[in-house]
Coordinates of C-alpha atoms in Angstrom, one line a residue:
Chain A
M1 CA 65.2 227.6 309.9
D2 CA 63.1 224.7 311.2
R3 CA 65.5 222.1 309.8
R4 CA 68.5 223.9 311.4
R5 CA 66.7 224.0 314.7
D6 CA 65.7 220.4 314.5
A7 CA 69.3 219.4 313.7
L8 CA 70.5 221.4 316.6
V9 CA 68.1 219.7 318.9
G10 CA 69.1 216.3 317.6
A11 CA 72.7 217.1 318.0
V12 CA 72.3 218.2 321.6
V13 CA 70.2 215.1 322.4
I14 CA 72.7 212.8 320.8
L15 CA 75.6 214.6 322.5
G16 CA 74.0 214.3 325.9
V17 CA 73.1 210.6 325.5
L18 CA 76.6 209.8 324.2
A19 CA 78.2 211.7 327.1
G20 CA 76.2 209.6 329.5
I21 CA 76.8 206.3 327.9
T22 CA 80.4 206.6 327.0
G23 CA 81.2 208.2 330.4
S24 CA 79.5 205.4 332.2
V25 CA 81.3 202.7 330.2
W26 CA 84.6 204.4 330.6
L27 CA 84.3 204.9 334.3
A28 CA 82.9 201.5 335.0
S29 CA 85.2 199.3 332.9
G30 CA 88.2 201.3 331.9
W31 CA 87.0 201.4 328.3
G32 CA 89.8 202.3 325.9
S33 CA 92.5 200.2 327.7
D34 CA 92.7 196.8 326.0
G35 CA 94.2 194.1 328.0
Q36 CA 94.4 190.4 328.7
P37 CA 91.9 188.8 331.0
V38 CA 93.1 187.2 334.2
R39 CA 90.8 185.2 336.5
A40 CA 91.4 184.4 340.2
V41 CA 89.4 182.5 342.8
T42 CA 89.1 183.3 346.4
A43 CA 87.0 182.3 349.4
D44 CA 85.9 185.9 350.1
A45 CA 86.0 189.0 347.9
G46 CA 86.3 191.4 350.9
Q47 CA 85.3 194.8 349.6
T48 CA 86.8 194.3 346.1
M49 CA 84.5 195.8 343.5
P50 CA 84.6 196.2 339.8
G51 CA 86.9 199.0 338.9
A52 CA 89.3 198.2 341.8
A53 CA 93.0 198.4 340.9
V54 CA 95.1 195.4 339.9
K55 CA 98.7 195.8 340.9
F56 CA 101.9 193.9 340.2
R57 CA 104.9 194.7 342.3
G58 CA 103.1 197.9 343.4
V59 CA 102.5 199.0 339.8
D60 CA 98.9 199.6 338.6
V61 CA 98.5 197.1 335.7
G62 CA 94.8 196.8 335.3
R63 CA 91.3 196.8 336.7
V64 CA 88.9 194.4 338.3
D65 CA 86.3 193.8 335.6
R66 CA 83.8 191.6 337.5
V67 CA 83.2 189.9 340.8
R68 CA 80.9 187.0 340.9
I69 CA 80.1 183.9 342.9
A70 CA 81.6 180.7 341.6
P71 CA 79.2 177.9 340.6
G72 CA 78.3 176.0 343.7
G73 CA 78.6 179.1 345.8
E74 CA 81.8 178.1 347.6
A75 CA 84.2 180.6 346.1
V76 CA 84.3 184.0 344.5
V77 CA 85.7 184.6 341.0
I78 CA 87.5 187.8 340.4
E79 CA 87.8 188.6 336.7
M80 CA 90.5 191.2 335.9
I81 CA 91.7 193.0 332.8
V82 CA 95.5 193.6 332.9
R83 CA 98.0 195.1 330.5
P84 CA 98.6 192.9 327.5
D85 CA 102.4 193.0 328.0
L86 CA 102.2 191.8 331.6
V87 CA 104.2 188.7 332.2
L88 CA 102.8 186.8 335.2
P89 CA 105.4 185.6 337.8
A90 CA 106.2 182.0 338.6
A91 CA 103.5 180.3 340.6
P92 CA 101.2 183.3 340.2
A93 CA 98.4 184.0 342.7
V94 CA 96.2 186.9 343.5
L95 CA 96.0 188.6 346.9
L96 CA 93.0 190.8 347.7
A97 CA 93.8 193.4 350.3
P98 CA 92.7 196.9 351.3
E99 CA 94.5 199.5 349.3
S100 CA 94.0 202.2 351.9
M101 CA 92.1 202.7 355.1
F102 CA 89.2 204.2 353.3
G103 CA 87.4 201.1 352.0
D104 CA 89.1 200.8 348.6
W105 CA 90.5 197.4 347.8
Q106 CA 93.0 196.1 345.3
A107 CA 93.9 192.8 343.7
E108 CA 97.6 192.2 343.7
I109 CA 99.3 189.6 341.5
V110 CA 102.0 187.9 343.5
S111 CA 104.1 184.8 343.4
R112 CA 103.0 182.1 345.9
D113 CA 106.7 181.5 346.6
D114 CA 106.8 184.9 348.3
F115 CA 104.0 183.9 350.7
P116 CA 104.8 180.3 351.8
G117 CA 102.7 180.6 355.0
R118 CA 99.6 181.9 353.3
V119 CA 96.8 179.5 352.2
F120 CA 95.6 180.3 348.7
L121 CA 92.3 178.8 347.5
E122 CA 92.7 176.6 344.5
R123 CA 90.0 175.6 342.0
P124 CA 91.6 174.2 338.9
D125 CA 88.2 173.4 337.5
L126 CA 87.5 177.2 337.2
E127 CA 90.8 177.8 335.3
A128 CA 91.6 180.6 337.7
L129 CA 94.7 181.7 339.6
P130 CA 94.7 180.7 343.3
G131 CA 93.7 183.6 345.5
A132 CA 93.6 184.7 349.1
T133 CA 92.0 187.6 351.0
L134 CA 93.6 189.6 353.7
P135 CA 91.4 190.8 356.6
D136 CA 90.3 194.4 356.3
M137 CA 90.9 197.2 358.7
S138 CA 87.5 196.8 360.5
R139 CA 88.2 193.1 361.2
L140 CA 91.7 193.9 362.5
T141 CA 90.4 196.7 364.7
A142 CA 87.5 194.4 365.9
T143 CA 90.1 191.7 366.8
A144 CA 92.3 194.2 368.5
D145 CA 89.3 195.5 370.4
E146 CA 88.4 192.0 371.5
I147 CA 92.0 191.4 372.6
A148 CA 92.0 194.6 374.6
R149 CA 88.8 193.6 376.3
N150 CA 90.2 190.2 377.2
L151 CA 93.3 191.8 378.6
T152 CA 91.1 194.1 380.7
V153 CA 89.2 191.1 382.0
I154 CA 92.4 189.3 382.8
S155 CA 94.0 192.3 384.5
D156 CA 90.8 192.7 386.6
R157 CA 90.8 189.1 387.6
F158 CA 94.5 189.3 388.4
R159 CA 94.0 192.3 390.5
I160 CA 91.2 190.6 392.4
A161 CA 93.0 187.4 392.9
F162 CA 96.4 188.7 393.8
T163 CA 96.1 189.3 397.6
E164 CA 98.8 189.1 400.3
E165 CA 97.9 185.5 400.9
T166 CA 98.3 184.8 397.2
A167 CA 101.7 186.5 397.3
E168 CA 102.8 184.3 400.3
N169 CA 101.6 181.2 398.5
L170 CA 103.3 182.3 395.4
R171 CA 106.6 182.8 397.4
R172 CA 106.3 179.3 398.8
A173 CA 105.5 177.9 395.4
I174 CA 108.6 179.6 394.1
D175 CA 110.7 178.1 396.9
N176 CA 109.3 174.7 396.2
I177 CA 110.0 175.2 392.5
S178 CA 113.6 176.1 393.4
A179 CA 114.1 173.0 395.5
L180 CA 112.4 171.0 392.8
S181 CA 114.7 172.5 390.2
D182 CA 117.8 171.6 392.3
G183 CA 116.6 168.0 392.6
L184 CA 116.0 167.9 388.9
A185 CA 119.5 169.3 388.3
E186 CA 121.0 166.5 390.4
I187 CA 119.0 163.9 388.6
V188 CA 120.0 165.3 385.4
D189 CA 123.7 165.2 386.4
Q190 CA 123.3 161.5 387.4
Q191 CA 121.5 160.7 384.2
A192 CA 124.2 162.6 382.3
N193 CA 126.9 160.3 383.8
R194 CA 124.9 157.3 383.0
F195 CA 124.4 158.5 379.5
D196 CA 128.2 159.0 379.3
D197 CA 128.7 155.4 380.3
L198 CA 126.0 154.3 378.0
A199 CA 127.6 156.3 375.2
D200 CA 131.0 154.7 375.9
G201 CA 129.3 151.3 375.7
V202 CA 127.5 152.2 372.6
E203 CA 130.8 153.5 371.1
Q204 CA 132.5 150.2 372.0
S205 CA 129.6 148.3 370.5
A206 CA 129.9 150.4 367.4
Q207 CA 133.5 149.6 367.1
D208 CA 132.9 145.9 367.5
L209 CA 130.1 146.1 365.0
G210 CA 132.6 147.9 362.7
A211 CA 135.1 145.2 363.1
A212 CA 132.5 142.6 362.5
A213 CA 131.3 144.5 359.5
R214 CA 134.9 144.6 358.2
A215 CA 135.3 140.8 358.8
A216 CA 132.0 140.2 357.1
R217 CA 133.1 142.4 354.3
L218 CA 136.3 140.4 353.9
S219 CA 134.3 137.2 354.0
F220 CA 132.0 138.4 351.4
E221 CA 135.0 139.5 349.4
R222 CA 136.4 136.0 349.6
I223 CA 133.1 134.5 348.7
D224 CA 132.9 136.8 345.9
A225 CA 136.5 135.8 344.8
I226 CA 135.5 132.2 345.0
V227 CA 132.5 132.8 343.0
Q228 CA 134.4 134.7 340.5
N229 CA 137.1 131.9 340.3
A230 CA 134.4 129.4 339.1
D231 CA 135.5 126.8 341.7
V232 CA 132.0 126.6 342.9
E233 CA 130.9 124.7 339.9
A234 CA 133.3 121.9 340.6
M235 CA 132.3 122.0 344.2
V236 CA 128.7 121.8 343.3
T237 CA 129.4 118.9 340.9
D238 CA 131.4 117.0 343.7
A239 CA 128.6 117.8 346.1
G240 CA 126.1 116.4 343.6
A241 CA 128.2 113.2 343.3
A242 CA 128.6 113.0 347.0
A243 CA 124.9 113.4 347.4
A244 CA 124.3 110.6 344.9
N245 CA 126.6 108.4 346.8
V246 CA 124.9 109.3 350.0
R247 CA 121.6 108.5 348.4
T248 CA 122.9 105.0 347.3
V249 CA 124.3 104.4 350.8
T250 CA 121.0 105.5 352.2
E251 CA 119.2 103.1 350.0
D252 CA 121.5 100.3 350.9
A253 CA 121.1 101.2 354.5
G254 CA 117.4 101.0 354.0
V255 CA 117.7 97.5 352.6
F256 CA 120.0 96.6 355.5
L257 CA 117.6 98.0 358.0
E258 CA 114.8 96.1 356.4
D259 CA 116.8 92.8 356.7
L260 CA 117.9 93.7 360.1
H261 CA 114.3 94.3 361.0
A262 CA 113.3 90.9 359.6
A263 CA 116.1 89.3 361.6
V264 CA 115.1 91.0 364.7
Q265 CA 111.6 89.8 364.2
R266 CA 112.8 86.3 363.7
A267 CA 115.1 86.6 366.7
D268 CA 112.2 87.9 368.6
S269 CA 110.0 85.0 367.7
T270 CA 112.9 82.6 368.5
F271 CA 113.4 84.2 371.8
A272 CA 109.7 83.9 372.4
R273 CA 109.7 80.2 371.7
L274 CA 112.8 79.8 373.8
D275 CA 111.1 81.7 376.5
R276 CA 108.1 79.4 376.3
L277 CA 110.5 76.3 376.3
M278 CA 112.3 77.6 379.3
A279 CA 109.1 78.3 381.0
A280 CA 107.9 74.8 380.3
A281 CA 111.2 73.4 381.4
E282 CA 111.0 75.3 384.6
A283 CA 107.5 74.0 385.0
G284 CA 108.8 70.5 384.6
E285 CA 107.0 69.8 381.4
G286 CA 108.6 67.6 378.8
S287 CA 111.8 65.7 378.9
L288 CA 114.0 68.6 379.4
G289 CA 111.7 69.8 382.3
R290 CA 111.7 66.5 383.9
L291 CA 115.4 66.2 383.4
L292 CA 115.9 69.6 385.0
T293 CA 113.5 69.1 387.9
D294 CA 113.8 65.4 388.6
P295 CA 117.3 64.5 390.1
A296 CA 116.6 60.8 389.6
I297 CA 116.3 61.3 385.9
A298 CA 119.4 63.3 385.8
D299 CA 121.2 60.7 387.8
G300 CA 119.9 58.0 385.4
A301 CA 120.9 60.1 382.4
E302 CA 124.3 60.6 383.9
G303 CA 124.6 56.8 384.4
A304 CA 123.4 56.2 380.9
L305 CA 126.0 58.5 379.6
A306 CA 128.7 56.7 381.6
E307 CA 127.5 53.4 380.1
I308 CA 127.5 54.9 376.7
R309 CA 130.9 56.2 377.2
T310 CA 132.0 52.7 378.3
L311 CA 130.3 51.1 375.3
L312 CA 132.0 53.4 372.9
A313 CA 135.3 52.6 374.4
D314 CA 134.6 49.0 374.0
I315 CA 133.5 49.4 370.5
R316 CA 136.7 51.3 369.7
E317 CA 138.8 48.5 371.2
N318 CA 136.7 45.7 369.8
P319 CA 134.9 46.7 366.8
G320 CA 134.5 43.3 365.4
R321 CA 132.4 42.4 368.3
Y322 CA 129.8 44.8 367.3
L323 CA 130.4 45.3 363.6
R324 CA 130.5 42.9 360.8
F325 CA 131.4 43.8 357.1
S326 CA 130.8 41.6 354.1
V327 CA 131.1 42.4 350.4
F328 CA 128.8 39.8 349.2
Chain B
M1 CA 47.2 246.7 389.9
R2 CA 46.5 244.2 387.3
P3 CA 44.7 245.3 384.1
T4 CA 41.3 243.7 383.7
A5 CA 39.9 242.4 380.4
T6 CA 37.4 244.7 378.8
P7 CA 34.6 243.7 376.4
H8 CA 36.4 245.6 373.6
R9 CA 39.7 243.7 374.1
T10 CA 37.8 240.4 374.2
A11 CA 36.1 241.2 370.9
T12 CA 39.5 242.1 369.3
V13 CA 41.0 238.8 370.4
G14 CA 38.0 236.9 369.1
R15 CA 38.2 238.6 365.7
G16 CA 41.9 237.9 365.4
L17 CA 41.4 234.2 366.3
F18 CA 38.6 234.0 363.8
G19 CA 40.7 235.7 361.2
G20 CA 43.6 233.2 361.8
L21 CA 41.3 230.2 361.5
A22 CA 39.7 231.7 358.4
A23 CA 43.2 232.2 356.8
V24 CA 44.0 228.6 357.6
G25 CA 40.8 227.5 356.1
R26 CA 41.3 229.6 353.0
G27 CA 44.8 228.2 352.6
V28 CA 43.7 224.6 352.9
S29 CA 40.8 225.0 350.5
G30 CA 42.9 227.0 348.1
G31 CA 45.7 224.4 348.3
L32 CA 43.1 221.6 347.7
A33 CA 41.6 223.6 344.9
G34 CA 45.0 224.0 343.3
V35 CA 45.7 220.3 343.6
G36 CA 42.4 219.7 342.0
R37 CA 43.1 222.1 339.1
A38 CA 46.6 220.7 338.7
S39 CA 45.1 217.2 338.6
R40 CA 42.5 218.2 336.1
L41 CA 45.3 219.8 334.0
G42 CA 47.4 216.6 334.3
V43 CA 44.5 214.4 333.2
A44 CA 43.8 216.8 330.3
A45 CA 47.5 216.7 329.3
G46 CA 47.5 213.0 329.4
R47 CA 44.5 212.8 327.2
S48 CA 46.0 215.4 324.8
L49 CA 48.9 213.1 324.1
G50 CA 46.6 211.3 321.8
K51 CA 46.3 214.4 319.7
V52 CA 49.7 213.9 318.1
G53 CA 49.0 216.1 315.2
M54 CA 48.5 219.1 317.5
W55 CA 51.5 218.8 319.8
A56 CA 54.1 217.1 317.6
P57 CA 54.8 220.2 315.4
Q58 CA 55.4 222.2 318.6
L59 CA 57.8 219.6 320.2
S60 CA 60.9 220.4 318.3
P61 CA 60.7 224.2 318.9
Q62 CA 60.0 223.6 322.6
M63 CA 62.9 221.2 322.9
A64 CA 65.1 223.9 321.4
R65 CA 63.8 226.5 323.8
V66 CA 63.7 224.3 326.9
G67 CA 66.9 222.2 326.2
V68 CA 69.2 223.6 323.6
A69 CA 68.9 227.2 324.7
S70 CA 69.5 226.1 328.3
V71 CA 72.7 224.3 327.6
P72 CA 75.0 227.3 327.9
I73 CA 73.8 228.4 331.3
A74 CA 73.7 224.8 332.5
L75 CA 77.3 224.2 331.3
F76 CA 78.5 227.5 332.8
I77 CA 77.1 226.6 336.2
A78 CA 78.4 223.0 336.0
T79 CA 81.9 224.2 335.0
F80 CA 82.4 226.4 338.0
T81 CA 80.7 223.9 340.2
G82 CA 83.2 221.3 339.2
I83 CA 86.1 223.6 339.8
V84 CA 84.8 224.6 343.2
M85 CA 84.1 221.1 344.1
S86 CA 87.6 220.0 343.3
L87 CA 89.2 222.9 345.1
Q88 CA 87.1 222.5 348.2
A89 CA 87.5 218.8 348.3
S90 CA 91.3 219.2 348.1
Y91 CA 91.1 221.9 350.9
T92 CA 89.1 219.5 353.0
L93 CA 90.9 216.3 352.4
T94 CA 94.6 217.4 352.2
G95 CA 96.5 215.8 355.0
T96 CA 93.8 213.5 356.1
I97 CA 92.7 211.4 353.2
P98 CA 94.5 210.5 350.0
L99 CA 94.0 213.2 347.3
Y100 CA 92.5 210.8 344.8
F101 CA 89.4 211.0 346.8
V102 CA 88.9 214.4 345.2
G103 CA 88.0 212.4 342.1
V104 CA 85.6 210.3 344.1
L105 CA 84.0 213.4 345.6
V106 CA 83.7 215.3 342.4
S107 CA 82.3 212.4 340.4
K108 CA 79.8 211.2 343.0
T109 CA 78.6 214.7 343.9
M110 CA 78.2 215.8 340.3
I111 CA 76.5 212.6 339.1
L112 CA 74.2 212.0 342.1
E113 CA 73.4 215.5 343.3
L114 CA 74.8 218.7 341.8
G115 CA 74.4 217.8 338.2
P116 CA 70.7 217.1 338.2
V117 CA 69.7 219.4 341.0
L118 CA 71.6 222.5 339.9
T119 CA 70.5 221.9 336.4
G120 CA 66.9 221.5 337.6
L121 CA 67.0 224.6 339.8
T122 CA 68.6 226.6 337.0
L123 CA 66.1 225.5 334.5
A124 CA 63.3 226.1 337.0
G125 CA 64.3 229.7 337.0
R126 CA 64.8 229.9 333.3
V127 CA 62.4 227.5 331.7
G128 CA 59.7 227.5 334.4
A129 CA 59.6 231.3 334.5
N130 CA 59.6 231.5 330.7
I131 CA 56.7 229.0 330.3
S132 CA 54.7 230.6 333.2
A133 CA 55.2 234.1 331.8
E134 CA 54.4 233.1 328.3
L135 CA 51.3 231.2 329.1
G136 CA 50.2 233.7 331.7
T137 CA 50.5 236.5 329.2
M138 CA 48.5 234.4 326.7
R139 CA 45.9 233.8 329.4
V140 CA 45.5 237.5 330.4
T141 CA 45.5 238.6 326.8
E142 CA 42.8 236.0 326.1
Q143 CA 44.9 234.2 323.5
V144 CA 44.1 230.9 325.2
D145 CA 40.5 231.7 324.9
A146 CA 41.1 232.5 321.2
L147 CA 42.7 229.1 320.7
E148 CA 39.6 227.5 322.3
T149 CA 37.4 229.6 320.0
L150 CA 39.4 228.3 317.0
A151 CA 38.8 224.7 318.2
Y152 CA 42.4 224.3 319.3
D153 CA 42.9 222.3 322.5
P154 CA 45.1 224.7 324.5
V155 CA 46.4 221.8 326.6
A156 CA 47.4 219.8 323.6
Y157 CA 48.8 222.8 321.8
L158 CA 50.5 224.6 324.7
V159 CA 51.1 222.2 327.6
A160 CA 51.8 218.8 326.1
P161 CA 54.8 219.9 323.9
R162 CA 56.3 221.9 326.7
V163 CA 56.0 219.1 329.3
L164 CA 57.3 216.5 326.8
A165 CA 60.2 218.8 325.8
G166 CA 61.2 219.4 329.4
T167 CA 60.9 215.7 330.3
I168 CA 63.1 214.8 327.3
M169 CA 65.6 217.6 327.4
F170 CA 66.3 217.9 331.2
P171 CA 68.2 214.6 331.4
V172 CA 70.1 215.5 328.3
V173 CA 71.2 218.8 329.7
A174 CA 71.9 217.3 333.0
L175 CA 74.2 214.6 331.5
L176 CA 76.1 217.3 329.6
A177 CA 76.4 219.3 332.8
V178 CA 77.7 216.3 334.7
T179 CA 80.2 215.6 332.0
V180 CA 81.4 219.2 331.8
G181 CA 81.4 219.5 335.6
I182 CA 83.6 216.4 336.1
A183 CA 85.9 217.5 333.3
S184 CA 86.3 221.0 334.8
G185 CA 87.0 219.4 338.2
W186 CA 89.6 217.2 336.5
V187 CA 91.3 220.2 334.9
A188 CA 91.2 222.1 338.1
A189 CA 92.8 219.2 340.0
L190 CA 95.6 219.0 337.4
Q191 CA 96.2 222.7 337.1
L192 CA 95.5 224.0 340.6
L193 CA 96.2 221.1 342.8
D194 CA 99.2 218.8 343.2
M195 CA 97.4 215.9 341.6
S196 CA 98.2 213.7 338.6
S197 CA 95.6 212.7 336.0
A198 CA 96.0 209.0 337.0
E199 CA 95.1 209.9 340.6
F200 CA 92.0 211.8 339.6
V201 CA 90.9 209.1 337.3
K202 CA 91.5 206.5 339.9
G203 CA 89.2 208.5 342.2
L204 CA 86.6 208.8 339.5
R205 CA 86.5 205.1 339.0
L206 CA 86.9 204.0 342.5
F207 CA 83.3 203.9 343.7
F208 CA 81.6 204.5 340.4
E209 CA 78.4 202.5 339.7
P210 CA 76.5 202.6 336.5
W211 CA 73.4 202.9 338.6
D212 CA 74.6 206.4 339.6
V213 CA 74.0 207.6 336.0
W214 CA 70.5 206.0 335.9
F215 CA 69.8 207.8 339.2
C216 CA 70.8 211.1 337.6
V217 CA 68.6 210.4 334.6
I218 CA 65.6 209.5 336.7
K219 CA 65.9 212.6 338.8
S220 CA 66.4 214.8 335.8
V221 CA 63.3 213.4 334.1
S222 CA 61.2 214.0 337.2
F223 CA 62.6 217.5 337.5
G224 CA 61.9 218.3 333.8
F225 CA 58.4 217.1 334.2
V226 CA 57.8 219.1 337.4
V227 CA 59.3 222.4 336.1
T228 CA 57.4 222.4 332.9
S229 CA 54.2 221.1 334.4
V230 CA 54.3 223.7 337.2
G231 CA 55.2 226.4 334.7
C232 CA 52.2 225.5 332.5
F233 CA 49.8 225.2 335.5
C234 CA 50.9 228.6 336.9
G235 CA 50.8 230.3 333.5
L236 CA 47.3 229.0 332.7
S237 CA 46.1 229.9 336.2
T238 CA 47.1 233.5 335.8
R239 CA 44.5 236.0 336.7
G240 CA 44.7 239.8 336.3
G241 CA 47.0 241.7 334.1
A242 CA 50.8 242.1 334.1
E243 CA 50.8 241.9 337.9
G244 CA 49.2 238.5 337.7
V245 CA 51.7 237.4 335.2
G246 CA 54.5 238.4 337.6
R247 CA 52.9 236.6 340.5
S248 CA 52.3 233.4 338.5
T249 CA 55.9 233.5 337.3
T250 CA 57.3 233.9 340.8
R251 CA 54.9 231.2 342.0
A252 CA 56.1 228.8 339.3
V253 CA 59.8 229.3 340.1
V254 CA 59.3 229.0 343.8
A255 CA 57.0 226.0 343.6
S256 CA 59.2 224.2 341.0
S257 CA 62.3 224.8 343.2
M258 CA 60.6 223.5 346.3
I259 CA 59.2 220.4 344.5
I260 CA 62.7 219.7 343.0
L261 CA 64.3 219.7 346.4
F262 CA 61.5 217.6 347.8
L263 CA 61.8 215.1 345.0
D264 CA 65.5 215.1 345.4
A265 CA 65.1 213.9 349.0
V266 CA 62.4 211.4 348.0
W267 CA 64.5 209.9 345.2
A268 CA 67.5 209.7 347.5
A269 CA 65.5 207.8 350.1
V270 CA 63.8 205.6 347.6
L271 CA 66.5 204.8 345.0
L272 CA 69.8 204.9 347.0

C-alpha cells in the first residue's frame, strides 16, 4: 500500500514537472517543429520578440527564436527558425513590421528587389540577411499628431495674418506677377526665335562638319589605300636618299660658308687697310697723299709721264740709240 | 424643546466608548499574540526539519493527501475555468480584436493568475480545512499531548511533513491545473468558437515568457506554505471541543484565503 502510494505521488510530481517544462519549452520556442536557422540584422528590433511569426509571401513559415544585440551594439540580430523546405527568394532580406495593431510584430522574408526604395542594414561580417524595420503604429500616430499640430499652428497664423490689407497686397502681388509673367513670356518668345536661328546655324555647322568628316574619311581611306599599296616604303626610301643628299649639300654649304666667312674676313681687313690708306691719302700723307693733295706734284707727274711717253716713242723709233746687243 | 443629557445617558455612552476601546485593545493584543504564537510555531517547525527521522516517514502520505488527492478537484476547476475563459474572451473580443488573442488571454490568465490562485483557494478549502480539523481534533482529544508524553515532537511529527508536502505539491498541482485549463480552453475554442488550432496556438505563443511559469511556481509554493502553515497553526491552537474544531477550521480557511489573495497582490507587484 505504501509503495503504491509513493509511486502515485512520484507519478503526479513527475507529471506536473513535465507539464510545466515541456509546456514552457513548446510555447517559448515552438518545440517539435524542426527547421532551418535564418539570421537577419536590423538597426532596430521594434517590438519583435521571441516567438513572433516569420512569414514569407504572407504564409507563416517559422518563428523568431532569439533577439539579441550584435557585437558592438550597433545592430540587432534576429535569429529565426523557418521550415526546412523553405527556399529563400533572390536577394533575400527581412522586414520587421507590426503584424496587427495590438503590439504583435512579425518578421517577413522578402526580396530586396521588391523594395528598391527601402534601406536595409547590411552586416556581412555577421553572416546575416539584410534587414529593415518599419515604424510601428505608435510612431505613425505620433507623427500624424505632430503634423496635425503643425497644421493647426499654421492655420492659426494664417488666420491672424490674412487681414483685408493682406488681401489687397496679395491682389497687387498677383497683378505684378501677371505683368511679370507677360514680360517673361515675351522674353521667352524672343529667346525662342534666337534659339531657332541658333539652331539653324548649328544645323548648318553640323552639315559642314558632316561634309568635312566625309572628306576626312575619304582622305583617310586614300591614305589607308596608299598604306595598303606599299608605296610608302619606296617613298620613305626616296625621302631617305633625299635627306642624305640634303645632308651632303648642307655639309658642302657649311664648308662654303666657312670659306665665305674667311673671305669676308680677309675682305674686311683689306677694306680696313684700304680705308686707312685712303684716310692717309686724304690727309696728304705719303706719296699718294701728296700726289692727291699737291697740284704741283700732279703737274710734275703729268709732265714726267709726257716725257716718258716721248722717251718711249723715241726708243721705239731708235732702239739702237739706247740698246746695244752683243753675243760675246 | 431639546432633550438634555442625563447622568444615566452619559454613563451609557461612556461604557460604550470604553467597551469599543477595550475591544480594539483585545483585538490588537490577540492579533499580536497570534503572530507571536505563529512565529514560535514557525521557529519550532524550522528547527524540527533537523529531525528528519521523525517527519520523513510522514512526508509521502501527506504529499498523497495534500497533492495527489487534490488533483481531481483542481483539474475539474481548471477545466471549466479554461472553457469559461475561452468563451468569455471570445464574447469580449469578437469584432474588436483578432480572435487569436483568445489564446493570449487564456494562456496569460491561466499561467499568471487563475491557475495558481484558484488552485490555492481550492486547496485552502480542502487541505487547509482538513489539516486544521485533524490537528484540532487531535488537540482537543489530547492526542498532541500524548505525543509529547511519548517524547514525540508534535511539530516535527505533525507540522513539518504537512508544510513540506503542501510546499512541494501545490506547484505540481498548479502546473497540472494550468496545463489542463489551457487545453480545455483550446478545445473550447476549436469546438465552440470559429477558431482554428493555428490561431489559438499563435495566441498562446504570442506573448509567452518562460518567466510566467516561474511566476506561477513561486506563487504556488508560497500558497502551499501558507495554506498548510495556517492550517497547522489553527489546528494546534484549537481550544474547546467540537465547536472549537469548527471555529479553527473556519478560521484556517478564511485566513488562508485572505493571505493567498494578499500574497497574490504582493507577488504581482514585486515580480511582474
